[in-house]
PDB file of C-alpha atoms in Angstrom:
ATOM      1  CA  GLN A   1      -6.487  14.115 -12.471  1.00  0.00           C
ATOM      2  CA  VAL A   2      -5.156  10.841 -11.035  1.00  0.00           C
ATOM      3  CA  GLN A   3      -5.684  10.844  -7.287  1.00  0.00           C
ATOM      4  CA  LEU A   4      -4.704   8.328  -4.627  1.00  0.00           C
ATOM      5  CA  VAL A   5      -5.828   8.777  -1.024  1.00  0.00           C
ATOM      6  CA  GLU A   6      -4.549   6.477   1.710  1.00  0.00           C
ATOM      7  CA  SER A   7      -6.300   5.882   5.008  1.00  0.00           C
ATOM      8  CA  GLY A   8      -6.355   3.437   7.905  1.00  0.00           C
ATOM      9  CA  GLY A   9      -3.035   4.170   9.551  1.00  0.00           C
ATOM     10  CA  GLY A  10      -2.644   4.622  13.271  1.00  0.00           C
ATOM     11  CA  LEU A  11      -0.996   3.409  16.448  1.00  0.00           C
ATOM     12  CA  VAL A  12      -0.989  -0.308  17.169  1.00  0.00           C
ATOM     13  CA  GLN A  13       0.850  -2.566  19.607  1.00  0.00           C
ATOM     14  CA  PRO A  14       3.373  -5.151  18.405  1.00  0.00           C
ATOM     15  CA  GLY A  15       1.518  -8.222  17.191  1.00  0.00           C
ATOM     16  CA  GLY A  16      -1.549  -6.202  16.288  1.00  0.00           C
ATOM     17  CA  SER A  17      -3.215  -5.610  12.931  1.00  0.00           C
ATOM     18  CA  LEU A  18      -4.210  -2.723  10.698  1.00  0.00           C
ATOM     19  CA  ARG A  19      -5.963  -2.524   7.350  1.00  0.00           C
ATOM     20  CA  LEU A  20      -4.906   0.285   5.048  1.00  0.00           C
ATOM     21  CA  SER A  21      -7.065   1.522   2.186  1.00  0.00           C
ATOM     22  CA  CYS A  22      -6.205   3.504  -0.930  1.00  0.00           C
ATOM     23  CA  ALA A  23      -9.061   5.155  -2.794  1.00  0.00           C
ATOM     24  CA  ALA A  24      -8.219   5.797  -6.447  1.00  0.00           C
ATOM     25  CA  SER A  25      -9.811   8.108  -8.993  1.00  0.00           C
ATOM     26  CA  GLY A  26      -9.045   9.742 -12.320  1.00  0.00           C
ATOM     27  CA  PHE A  27      -8.278   6.581 -14.281  1.00  0.00           C
ATOM     28  CA  THR A  28      -9.776   3.225 -15.182  1.00  0.00           C
ATOM     29  CA  PHE A  29      -8.761   1.510 -11.974  1.00  0.00           C
ATOM     30  CA  SER A  30      -9.316  -2.067 -13.135  1.00  0.00           C
ATOM     31  CA  HIS A  31      -6.793  -1.652 -15.975  1.00  0.00           C
ATOM     32  CA  TYR A  32      -3.792  -0.932 -13.759  1.00  0.00           C
ATOM     33  CA  ALA A  33      -1.578  -2.670 -11.248  1.00  0.00           C
ATOM     34  CA  MET A  34      -1.358  -1.078  -7.817  1.00  0.00           C
ATOM     35  CA  ARG A  35       1.476  -1.016  -5.304  1.00  0.00           C
ATOM     36  CA  TRP A  36       2.180  -0.167  -1.687  1.00  0.00           C
ATOM     37  CA  TYR A  37       5.453   1.377  -0.542  1.00  0.00           C
ATOM     38  CA  ARG A  38       6.603   2.582   2.849  1.00  0.00           C
ATOM     39  CA  GLN A  39       9.197   4.956   4.236  1.00  0.00           C
ATOM     40  CA  ALA A  40      10.503   4.745   7.778  1.00  0.00           C
ATOM     41  CA  PRO A  41      12.137   7.735   9.510  1.00  0.00           C
ATOM     42  CA  GLY A  42      15.655   8.249   8.183  1.00  0.00           C
ATOM     43  CA  LEU A  43      15.346   5.497   5.571  1.00  0.00           C
ATOM     44  CA  GLU A  44      14.623   5.351   1.855  1.00  0.00           C
ATOM     45  CA  ARG A  45      11.208   4.471   0.502  1.00  0.00           C
ATOM     46  CA  GLU A  46      10.876   0.722  -0.009  1.00  0.00           C
ATOM     47  CA  PHE A  47       8.537  -1.552  -1.911  1.00  0.00           C
ATOM     48  CA  VAL A  48       5.978  -3.452   0.166  1.00  0.00           C
ATOM     49  CA  ALA A  49       3.475  -5.178  -2.124  1.00  0.00           C
ATOM     50  CA  SER A  50       1.900  -5.113  -5.575  1.00  0.00           C
ATOM     51  CA  ILE A  51      -1.220  -6.506  -7.182  1.00  0.00           C
ATOM     52  CA  SER A  52      -2.158  -7.057 -10.819  1.00  0.00           C
ATOM     53  CA  PRO A  53      -5.149  -5.245 -12.404  1.00  0.00           C
ATOM     54  CA  THR A  54      -7.660  -8.020 -11.710  1.00  0.00           C
ATOM     55  CA  GLY A  55      -6.078  -9.163  -8.461  1.00  0.00           C
ATOM     56  CA  GLY A  56      -4.897 -12.489  -9.827  1.00  0.00           C
ATOM     57  CA  SER A  57      -1.222 -11.944  -9.093  1.00  0.00           C
ATOM     58  CA  THR A  58       0.503 -10.441  -6.056  1.00  0.00           C
ATOM     59  CA  ASN A  59       4.066  -9.805  -4.975  1.00  0.00           C
ATOM     60  CA  TYR A  60       5.547  -8.973  -1.565  1.00  0.00           C
ATOM     61  CA  ALA A  61       8.779  -7.784  -0.061  1.00  0.00           C
ATOM     62  CA  ASP A  62      10.506 -10.533   1.917  1.00  0.00           C
ATOM     63  CA  SER A  63      10.193  -8.471   5.086  1.00  0.00           C
ATOM     64  CA  VAL A  64       6.378  -8.607   5.012  1.00  0.00           C
ATOM     65  CA  LYS A  65       5.684 -11.908   3.255  1.00  0.00           C
ATOM     66  CA  GLY A  66       3.357 -14.083   5.303  1.00  0.00           C
ATOM     67  CA  ARG A  67       2.168 -11.151   7.414  1.00  0.00           C
ATOM     68  CA  PHE A  68       0.751  -8.655   4.901  1.00  0.00           C
ATOM     69  CA  THR A  69      -1.892  -9.231   2.237  1.00  0.00           C
ATOM     70  CA  ILE A  70      -2.642  -6.885  -0.651  1.00  0.00           C
ATOM     71  CA  SER A  71      -6.081  -7.003  -2.252  1.00  0.00           C
ATOM     72  CA  ARG A  72      -8.335  -4.842  -4.393  1.00  0.00           C
ATOM     73  CA  ASP A  73     -12.000  -4.175  -5.001  1.00  0.00           C
ATOM     74  CA  ASN A  74     -12.322  -2.868  -8.541  1.00  0.00           C
ATOM     75  CA  ALA A  75     -16.006  -2.036  -8.030  1.00  0.00           C
ATOM     76  CA  LYS A  76     -14.943   0.378  -5.279  1.00  0.00           C
ATOM     77  CA  ASN A  77     -11.747   1.617  -6.970  1.00  0.00           C
ATOM     78  CA  THR A  78      -9.877   0.699  -3.802  1.00  0.00           C
ATOM     79  CA  VAL A  79      -6.735  -1.261  -2.984  1.00  0.00           C
ATOM     80  CA  TYR A  80      -6.107  -2.605   0.519  1.00  0.00           C
ATOM     81  CA  LEU A  81      -3.169  -3.712   2.607  1.00  0.00           C
ATOM     82  CA  GLN A  82      -4.031  -6.028   5.484  1.00  0.00           C
ATOM     83  CA  MET A  83      -1.158  -5.981   7.960  1.00  0.00           C
ATOM     84  CA  ASN A  84      -1.017  -8.686  10.625  1.00  0.00           C
ATOM     85  CA  ASN A  85       1.510  -9.479  13.346  1.00  0.00           C
ATOM     86  CA  LEU A  86       2.927  -5.988  13.116  1.00  0.00           C
ATOM     87  CA  LYS A  87       6.456  -5.347  14.322  1.00  0.00           C
ATOM     88  CA  PRO A  88       8.117  -2.107  15.453  1.00  0.00           C
ATOM     89  CA  GLU A  89      10.180  -2.152  12.250  1.00  0.00           C
ATOM     90  CA  ASP A  90       6.930  -1.811  10.270  1.00  0.00           C
ATOM     91  CA  THR A  91       6.601   1.747  11.572  1.00  0.00           C
ATOM     92  CA  ALA A  92       6.561   4.001   8.509  1.00  0.00           C
ATOM     93  CA  VAL A  93       4.453   6.184   6.292  1.00  0.00           C
ATOM     94  CA  TYR A  94       2.670   3.888   3.855  1.00  0.00           C
ATOM     95  CA  TYR A  95       2.090   5.124   0.316  1.00  0.00           C
ATOM     96  CA  CYS A  96      -0.192   3.906  -2.440  1.00  0.00           C
ATOM     97  CA  ASN A  97       1.302   3.930  -5.947  1.00  0.00           C
ATOM     98  CA  ALA A  98      -0.040   3.526  -9.470  1.00  0.00           C
ATOM     99  CA  TRP A  99       1.782   3.592 -12.813  1.00  0.00           C
ATOM    100  CA  VAL A 100      -0.692   5.279 -15.160  1.00  0.00           C
ATOM    101  CA  ARG A 101       1.397   6.587 -18.070  1.00  0.00           C
ATOM    102  CA  ASP A 102       3.567   7.906 -15.226  1.00  0.00           C
ATOM    103  CA  ASP A 103       4.036   7.205 -11.512  1.00  0.00           C
ATOM    104  CA  TYR A 104       1.409   8.607  -9.164  1.00  0.00           C
ATOM    105  CA  TRP A 105       1.577   8.650  -5.382  1.00  0.00           C
ATOM    106  CA  GLY A 106      -0.797   9.316  -2.559  1.00  0.00           C
ATOM    107  CA  GLN A 107       0.085  11.477   0.438  1.00  0.00           C
ATOM    108  CA  GLY A 108       0.657   8.479   2.664  1.00  0.00           C
ATOM    109  CA  THR A 109      -0.772   7.259   5.942  1.00  0.00           C
ATOM    110  CA  GLN A 110       1.291   6.909   9.125  1.00  0.00           C
ATOM    111  CA  VAL A 111       1.599   3.498  10.759  1.00  0.00           C
ATOM    112  CA  THR A 112       3.249   3.401  14.179  1.00  0.00           C
ATOM    113  CA  VAL A 113       3.926   0.102  15.931  1.00  0.00           C
ATOM    114  CA  SER A 114       4.853   0.652  19.557  1.00  0.00           C
ATOM    115  CA  SER A 115       4.034  -0.591  23.039  1.00  0.00           C
TER     116      SER A 115
END
């Protein structure tokens, strides 16, 4: 019943910005931390960012710190990832994740950073 649906990916030039969204359903969204992961072609899935249930605490991978911002709107059951100053190495499929008695994953949204 838990569902996570990512959106907002696309093609952007280096230095550009994208805002990803993850719409959640099937659980009490405001009670759970949310996370973003990504997986680049040929590489393992890696952690990107996390946010506490009420949004008061966040954590970022060193590779994105200072460029990406995770946020959430509990009234909309949505978590966001604002990505600024994108680099080619940010190219990946970005996945939304929630631990709700077990790990749940969305299908992912493709982000491609290229000239």
